[in-house]
Amino acid sequence: MDRYRRLRLIRQMDPQRDFEQIYRWITHYEFPRDYLHGTSTAFLRDYGVPRVSRLLDRTQEFERAGQKRYDDTVLLMYEMVREGTDSEHGRAAARHLNRIHGRYRIPNEDFLYVLATTVVGPKRWIDRFGWRRLSEQEAESLALVGRRMGEMMGISGVPGTYAAFERLHDDYEREMFAYDPANRRVAAATLRIMASWYPAPARRLASRVVLAVLDEPLLEALGFRPQPRLLRAAVHRAFRVRAALIRLLPGRPEWLPRRPEARTYPFGWTLDDLGPHWAHSRPPAPLQDGTPPEGASGPAQSPVPDAPRQEAP
């Protein structure tokens, strides 16, 4: 398949109408690994904010079940968009995410920032290390998916354009980034998760590679020193070489989408599998733009009791 065929199609599309289709092409065909790399670094950015990292530190989710916590975050985003955010499945995933968050008192501005990292982080990673930069239509589609997710989560003041998401992201970091011991603890737990994906002899190097792509304000907030200049240069060059090689390959065929990897669920998953064990004891709350889910006023129910099992990728 022609490597640039989808890009030509995307440039003829209207993001306001086609943002979910463009998003699927970005995440499953054009930049599947780069999107996940960008999302992973976005998780680390969240920990530069003491108010966020202290909450995560108190839950001990990363210490007790770090891989599951990581997988669940990625998979819930995937499930919200898999059949469309306005599909029953997408809305069920949003309700499930909302009842997980409903246990905690989280300021709206923190929700906005975390949402912004999932839009800005992947875009910046792809522009920096991907085989090409994102087009304007692709950037706006990331923003519109983020806006729709934010609306379904009941977040107020969600930006409607990529530029607005980027301003919110950068302004928040300038104001809120600061070192706290909780930042380092949660970040170190996440680095251990990422390193565990590699053979034992390579894990220390894997952690240093992750640190080598982080900017100094974030490293300072997390309590880590910058990596040596030679290592940073080598890592950046390796990613650029990788991008050049991918550019020479044919595009991923339509019948072979790349779905999220889920080490926690080697045999597939359902919505019921995702999130902390206590989440299913909480009643599902209505979405801001919808009617109360069936059973909301009665005993707590799974949002989709008969949801088909998603096969492992």
CSV table of C-alpha atoms in Angstrom, one decimal:
chain,number,residue,atom,x,y,z
A,1,MET,CA,0.0,0.0,0.0
A,2,ASP,CA,1.3,3.5,-0.9
A,3,ARG,CA,2.8,5.0,2.3
A,4,TYR,CA,1.1,8.4,1.7
A,5,ARG,CA,-2.2,7.2,0.4
A,6,ARG,CA,-4.1,7.8,3.8
A,7,LEU,CA,-2.5,11.2,4.2
A,8,ARG,CA,-3.8,12.3,0.8
A,9,LEU,CA,-7.3,11.1,1.8
A,10,ILE,CA,-7.1,12.8,5.3
A,11,ARG,CA,-6.2,16.1,3.7
A,12,GLN,CA,-9.5,16.0,1.8
A,13,MET,CA,-11.5,15.2,4.9
A,14,ASP,CA,-13.3,17.5,7.3
A,15,PRO,CA,-12.1,16.9,10.9
A,16,GLN,CA,-15.4,18.3,12.3
A,17,ARG,CA,-17.2,15.5,10.6
A,18,ASP,CA,-14.6,12.7,10.2
A,19,PHE,CA,-12.5,13.1,13.4
A,20,GLU,CA,-13.1,9.6,14.7
A,21,GLN,CA,-12.1,8.0,11.4
A,22,ILE,CA,-9.0,10.1,11.2
A,23,TYR,CA,-8.2,9.2,14.8
A,24,ARG,CA,-8.5,5.5,14.1
A,25,TRP,CA,-6.1,5.8,11.1
A,26,ILE,CA,-3.6,7.7,13.3
A,27,THR,CA,-3.7,5.2,16.2
A,28,HIS,CA,-4.2,1.9,14.3
A,29,TYR,CA,-2.4,2.4,10.9
A,30,GLU,CA,-0.2,5.5,10.5
A,31,PHE,CA,1.4,5.8,13.9
A,32,PRO,CA,0.3,3.0,16.2
A,33,ARG,CA,3.6,2.7,18.2
A,34,ASP,CA,4.4,6.4,18.1
A,35,TYR,CA,0.9,7.2,19.5
A,36,LEU,CA,1.5,4.8,22.4
A,37,HIS,CA,5.0,6.2,23.0
A,38,GLY,CA,3.5,9.7,23.1
A,39,THR,CA,0.7,8.5,25.5
A,40,SER,CA,3.3,6.9,27.8
A,41,THR,CA,5.3,10.1,28.0
A,42,ALA,CA,2.1,12.0,28.7
A,43,PHE,CA,1.5,9.8,31.7
A,44,LEU,CA,4.9,10.9,33.0
A,45,ARG,CA,4.0,14.5,32.5
A,46,ASP,CA,1.0,14.1,34.8
A,47,TYR,CA,3.4,13.2,37.7
A,48,GLY,CA,5.1,16.6,37.4
A,49,VAL,CA,2.1,18.1,39.2
A,50,PRO,CA,2.2,17.4,43.0
A,51,ARG,CA,-1.5,17.5,43.4
A,52,VAL,CA,-1.9,14.7,40.7
A,53,SER,CA,1.0,12.6,41.9
A,54,ARG,CA,0.0,12.7,45.6
A,55,LEU,CA,-3.4,11.3,44.7
A,56,LEU,CA,-1.9,8.5,42.6
A,57,ASP,CA,0.7,7.9,45.4
A,58,ARG,CA,-2.1,7.5,48.0
A,59,THR,CA,-4.0,5.0,45.9
A,60,GLN,CA,-0.8,2.8,45.6
A,61,GLU,CA,-2.2,1.5,42.3
A,62,PHE,CA,1.2,1.7,40.5
A,63,GLU,CA,3.0,0.0,43.3
A,64,ARG,CA,0.4,-2.8,43.7
A,65,ALA,CA,-0.7,-3.4,40.1
A,66,GLY,CA,1.3,-1.0,38.0
A,67,GLN,CA,1.0,-2.9,34.7
A,68,LYS,CA,-2.7,-3.3,35.1
A,69,ARG,CA,-3.1,0.4,35.9
A,70,TYR,CA,-1.1,1.3,32.8
A,71,ASP,CA,-3.0,-1.1,30.5
A,72,ASP,CA,-6.4,0.0,31.9
A,73,THR,CA,-5.7,3.6,31.1
A,74,VAL,CA,-4.8,2.9,27.5
A,75,LEU,CA,-7.6,0.4,27.0
A,76,LEU,CA,-10.3,2.7,28.4
A,77,MET,CA,-9.4,5.4,25.9
A,78,TYR,CA,-9.4,2.7,23.1
A,79,GLU,CA,-12.8,1.4,24.2
A,80,MET,CA,-14.4,4.8,24.2
A,81,VAL,CA,-13.5,5.3,20.5
A,82,ARG,CA,-13.5,1.7,19.2
A,83,GLU,CA,-17.1,1.8,18.0
A,84,GLY,CA,-17.5,5.5,18.1
A,85,THR,CA,-17.8,7.8,21.2
A,86,ASP,CA,-21.6,8.1,20.6
A,87,SER,CA,-22.1,4.3,20.3
A,88,GLU,CA,-23.6,2.4,23.3
A,89,HIS,CA,-20.2,0.8,23.9
A,90,GLY,CA,-18.4,4.1,23.8
A,91,ARG,CA,-20.8,5.6,26.3
A,92,ALA,CA,-20.6,2.6,28.5
A,93,ALA,CA,-16.8,2.9,28.6
A,94,ALA,CA,-17.2,6.6,29.5
A,95,ARG,CA,-19.7,5.8,32.3
A,96,HIS,CA,-17.2,3.2,33.7
A,97,LEU,CA,-14.4,5.7,33.6
A,98,ASN,CA,-16.5,8.3,35.4
A,99,ARG,CA,-17.5,6.0,38.2
A,100,ILE,CA,-13.8,5.2,38.8
A,101,HIS,CA,-13.0,8.9,39.0
A,102,GLY,CA,-16.1,9.6,41.0
A,103,ARG,CA,-14.5,8.1,44.2
A,104,TYR,CA,-12.0,11.0,44.3
A,105,ARG,CA,-12.3,14.8,44.6
A,106,ILE,CA,-10.4,15.9,41.5
A,107,PRO,CA,-10.4,19.6,40.5
A,108,ASN,CA,-11.7,20.3,37.1
A,109,GLU,CA,-8.4,22.0,36.0
A,110,ASP,CA,-6.5,18.8,36.8
A,111,PHE,CA,-8.9,16.8,34.6
A,112,LEU,CA,-8.4,19.4,31.9
A,113,TYR,CA,-4.6,19.1,32.1
A,114,VAL,CA,-4.5,15.3,32.1
A,115,LEU,CA,-6.9,15.3,29.1
A,116,ALA,CA,-4.6,17.8,27.4
A,117,THR,CA,-1.6,15.6,27.8
A,118,THR,CA,-3.4,12.8,25.9
A,119,VAL,CA,-3.9,15.2,23.0
A,120,VAL,CA,-0.6,17.2,23.1
A,121,GLY,CA,1.7,14.4,24.1
A,122,PRO,CA,1.1,12.1,21.2
A,123,LYS,CA,1.2,14.9,18.7
A,124,ARG,CA,4.5,16.3,19.9
A,125,TRP,CA,6.0,12.8,20.0
A,126,ILE,CA,4.9,12.0,16.4
A,127,ASP,CA,6.1,15.4,15.1
A,128,ARG,CA,9.5,14.8,16.8
A,129,PHE,CA,10.1,11.0,16.2
A,130,GLY,CA,7.4,9.8,13.8
A,131,TRP,CA,8.0,9.0,10.1
A,132,ARG,CA,6.3,12.2,9.2
A,133,ARG,CA,4.6,15.1,11.0
A,134,LEU,CA,0.9,15.2,11.6
A,135,SER,CA,-1.2,17.1,9.2
A,136,GLU,CA,-3.5,19.9,10.4
A,137,GLN,CA,-6.5,17.6,9.9
A,138,GLU,CA,-4.9,15.0,12.1
A,139,ALA,CA,-3.9,17.4,14.8
A,140,GLU,CA,-7.5,18.8,14.9
A,141,SER,CA,-8.9,15.2,15.0
A,142,LEU,CA,-6.9,14.4,18.1
A,143,ALA,CA,-8.2,17.6,19.7
A,144,LEU,CA,-11.8,16.8,18.7
A,145,VAL,CA,-11.6,13.3,20.1
A,146,GLY,CA,-10.2,14.8,23.3
A,147,ARG,CA,-13.0,17.3,23.5
A,148,ARG,CA,-15.6,14.6,23.0
A,149,MET,CA,-14.1,12.5,25.8
A,150,GLY,CA,-14.0,15.5,28.0
A,151,GLU,CA,-17.7,16.2,27.4
A,152,MET,CA,-18.6,12.6,28.2
A,153,MET,CA,-16.5,12.8,31.4
A,154,GLY,CA,-18.4,16.0,32.5
A,155,ILE,CA,-15.3,18.2,32.4
A,156,SER,CA,-16.1,21.9,31.9
A,157,GLY,CA,-14.1,24.3,29.7
A,158,VAL,CA,-12.7,21.6,27.3
A,159,PRO,CA,-10.9,23.3,24.4
A,160,GLY,CA,-12.2,22.8,20.9
A,161,THR,CA,-9.0,23.1,18.9
A,162,TYR,CA,-5.5,21.7,19.1
A,163,ALA,CA,-4.0,25.1,19.5
A,164,ALA,CA,-6.2,25.7,22.6
A,165,PHE,CA,-5.3,22.3,24.1
A,166,GLU,CA,-1.6,23.2,23.6
A,167,ARG,CA,-2.0,26.6,25.3
A,168,LEU,CA,-3.8,25.0,28.2
A,169,HIS,CA,-1.2,22.3,28.5
A,170,ASP,CA,1.8,24.6,28.5
A,171,ASP,CA,0.2,27.3,30.8
A,172,TYR,CA,-0.8,24.7,33.3
A,173,GLU,CA,2.7,23.2,33.4
A,174,ARG,CA,4.4,26.6,33.9
A,175,GLU,CA,2.2,27.2,36.9
A,176,MET,CA,1.9,23.8,38.4
A,177,PHE,CA,5.1,21.9,37.8
A,178,ALA,CA,7.1,21.5,41.1
A,179,TYR,CA,9.1,18.8,42.8
A,180,ASP,CA,7.4,16.6,45.4
A,181,PRO,CA,8.6,13.2,46.7
A,182,ALA,CA,5.3,11.7,45.5
A,183,ASN,CA,6.2,12.8,42.0
A,184,ARG,CA,9.4,10.7,42.0
A,185,ARG,CA,7.8,7.7,43.7
A,186,VAL,CA,5.0,7.4,41.1
A,187,ALA,CA,7.4,8.2,38.2
A,188,ALA,CA,9.9,5.6,39.4
A,189,ALA,CA,7.1,3.0,39.7
A,190,THR,CA,6.0,3.8,36.1
A,191,LEU,CA,9.6,3.5,34.8
A,192,ARG,CA,9.8,0.1,36.4
A,193,ILE,CA,6.7,-1.0,34.5
A,194,MET,CA,8.1,0.3,31.2
A,195,ALA,CA,11.5,-1.3,31.9
A,196,SER,CA,9.9,-4.7,32.7
A,197,TRP,CA,8.8,-5.0,29.1
A,198,TYR,CA,12.4,-5.7,28.2
A,199,PRO,CA,14.8,-8.6,29.1
A,200,ALA,CA,16.4,-8.1,32.5
A,201,PRO,CA,19.9,-7.1,31.2
A,202,ALA,CA,18.4,-4.2,29.2
A,203,ARG,CA,16.0,-2.8,31.8
A,204,ARG,CA,18.4,-0.2,33.3
A,205,LEU,CA,19.2,1.1,29.8
A,206,ALA,CA,15.5,1.1,28.9
A,207,SER,CA,14.8,3.4,31.8
A,208,ARG,CA,17.6,5.7,30.9
A,209,VAL,CA,16.3,5.9,27.3
A,210,VAL,CA,12.9,7.0,28.6
A,211,LEU,CA,14.6,9.7,30.7
A,212,ALA,CA,16.7,10.8,27.7
A,213,VAL,CA,13.6,12.0,25.8
A,214,LEU,CA,12.1,14.0,28.6
A,215,ASP,CA,12.6,17.8,28.8
A,216,GLU,CA,14.4,19.4,31.7
A,217,PRO,CA,11.4,21.1,33.4
A,218,LEU,CA,9.7,17.7,33.6
A,219,LEU,CA,12.9,15.9,34.9
A,220,GLU,CA,13.3,18.6,37.5
A,221,ALA,CA,9.7,18.2,38.7
A,222,LEU,CA,10.1,14.4,38.8
A,223,GLY,CA,13.4,14.7,40.7
A,224,PHE,CA,15.6,13.1,38.1
A,225,ARG,CA,18.8,14.4,36.6
A,226,PRO,CA,19.2,14.9,32.9
A,227,GLN,CA,20.9,12.0,31.1
A,228,PRO,CA,24.4,12.6,29.6
A,229,ARG,CA,24.4,14.6,26.4
A,230,LEU,CA,25.9,11.7,24.4
A,231,LEU,CA,23.1,9.4,25.5
A,232,ARG,CA,20.5,11.9,24.6
A,233,ALA,CA,22.0,12.4,21.2
A,234,ALA,CA,22.3,8.7,20.6
A,235,VAL,CA,18.7,8.1,21.6
A,236,HIS,CA,17.4,10.9,19.4
A,237,ARG,CA,19.4,9.7,16.4
A,238,ALA,CA,18.2,6.1,16.9
A,239,PHE,CA,14.6,7.3,16.8
A,240,ARG,CA,15.3,9.4,13.7
A,241,VAL,CA,16.8,6.3,12.0
A,242,ARG,CA,13.8,4.3,12.9
A,243,ALA,CA,11.5,6.9,11.4
A,244,ALA,CA,13.5,6.9,8.2
A,245,LEU,CA,13.2,3.2,7.9
A,246,ILE,CA,9.5,3.2,8.5
A,247,ARG,CA,9.1,5.8,5.8
A,248,LEU,CA,10.5,3.3,3.3
A,249,LEU,CA,8.0,0.6,4.2
A,250,PRO,CA,4.5,0.3,2.6
A,251,GLY,CA,1.5,1.6,4.5
A,252,ARG,CA,-0.2,-0.8,6.9
A,253,PRO,CA,-3.1,-2.5,5.0
A,254,GLU,CA,-6.7,-1.9,6.0
A,255,TRP,CA,-7.2,-5.5,7.1
A,256,LEU,CA,-4.3,-5.3,9.6
A,257,PRO,CA,-4.9,-2.6,12.2
A,258,ARG,CA,-2.6,-2.5,15.2
A,259,ARG,CA,-4.5,-2.5,18.4
A,260,PRO,CA,-3.3,-1.7,21.9
A,261,GLU,CA,-1.0,-4.3,23.6
A,262,ALA,CA,-2.3,-5.4,26.9
A,263,ARG,CA,0.1,-7.5,28.9
A,264,THR,CA,-2.4,-7.8,31.7
A,265,TYR,CA,-5.0,-9.5,29.5
A,266,PRO,CA,-3.2,-12.0,27.2
A,267,PHE,CA,-6.6,-13.6,26.4
A,268,GLY,CA,-8.6,-10.4,25.8
A,269,TRP,CA,-10.7,-8.2,28.0
A,270,THR,CA,-14.1,-6.8,28.6
A,271,LEU,CA,-15.0,-3.5,30.2
A,272,ASP,CA,-15.7,-5.4,33.4
A,273,ASP,CA,-12.0,-6.2,33.6
A,274,LEU,CA,-10.8,-2.6,33.4
A,275,GLY,CA,-10.2,-0.5,36.5
A,276,PRO,CA,-9.8,-1.2,40.2
A,277,HIS,CA,-11.8,-4.1,41.7
A,278,TRP,CA,-13.9,-1.8,43.8
A,279,ALA,CA,-15.2,0.2,40.8
A,280,HIS,CA,-18.0,-2.2,40.0
A,281,SER,CA,-19.5,-1.7,43.4
A,282,ARG,CA,-20.2,1.9,42.5
A,283,PRO,CA,-23.4,2.7,40.6
A,284,PRO,CA,-22.9,4.0,37.1
A,285,ALA,CA,-23.5,7.7,36.8
A,286,PRO,CA,-25.4,9.3,33.8
A,287,LEU,CA,-23.3,11.1,31.2
A,288,GLN,CA,-23.6,14.8,31.0
A,289,ASP,CA,-25.1,14.6,27.6
A,290,GLY,CA,-27.2,11.4,28.1
A,291,THR,CA,-29.9,9.7,30.1
A,292,PRO,CA,-29.2,7.7,33.3
A,293,PRO,CA,-27.9,4.2,32.4
A,294,GLU,CA,-30.2,1.3,33.0
A,295,GLY,CA,-30.1,0.3,36.6
A,296,ALA,CA,-28.5,3.5,37.9
A,297,SER,CA,-31.1,4.0,40.5
A,298,GLY,CA,-31.1,0.4,41.6
A,299,PRO,CA,-28.4,-2.1,42.5
A,300,ALA,CA,-25.0,-1.4,40.9
A,301,GLN,CA,-24.6,-3.1,37.6
A,302,SER,CA,-21.8,-3.5,35.0
A,303,PRO,CA,-22.2,-0.9,32.3
A,304,VAL,CA,-22.4,-3.6,29.6
A,305,PRO,CA,-23.1,-6.9,31.2
A,306,ASP,CA,-23.2,-8.7,27.9
A,307,ALA,CA,-20.3,-6.9,26.3
A,308,PRO,CA,-18.4,-9.1,23.8
A,309,ARG,CA,-14.9,-10.0,24.8
A,310,GLN,CA,-12.3,-8.0,22.9
A,311,GLU,CA,-9.7,-10.4,21.5
A,312,ALA,CA,-6.1,-9.8,22.5
A,313,PRO,CA,-4.1,-8.1,19.7
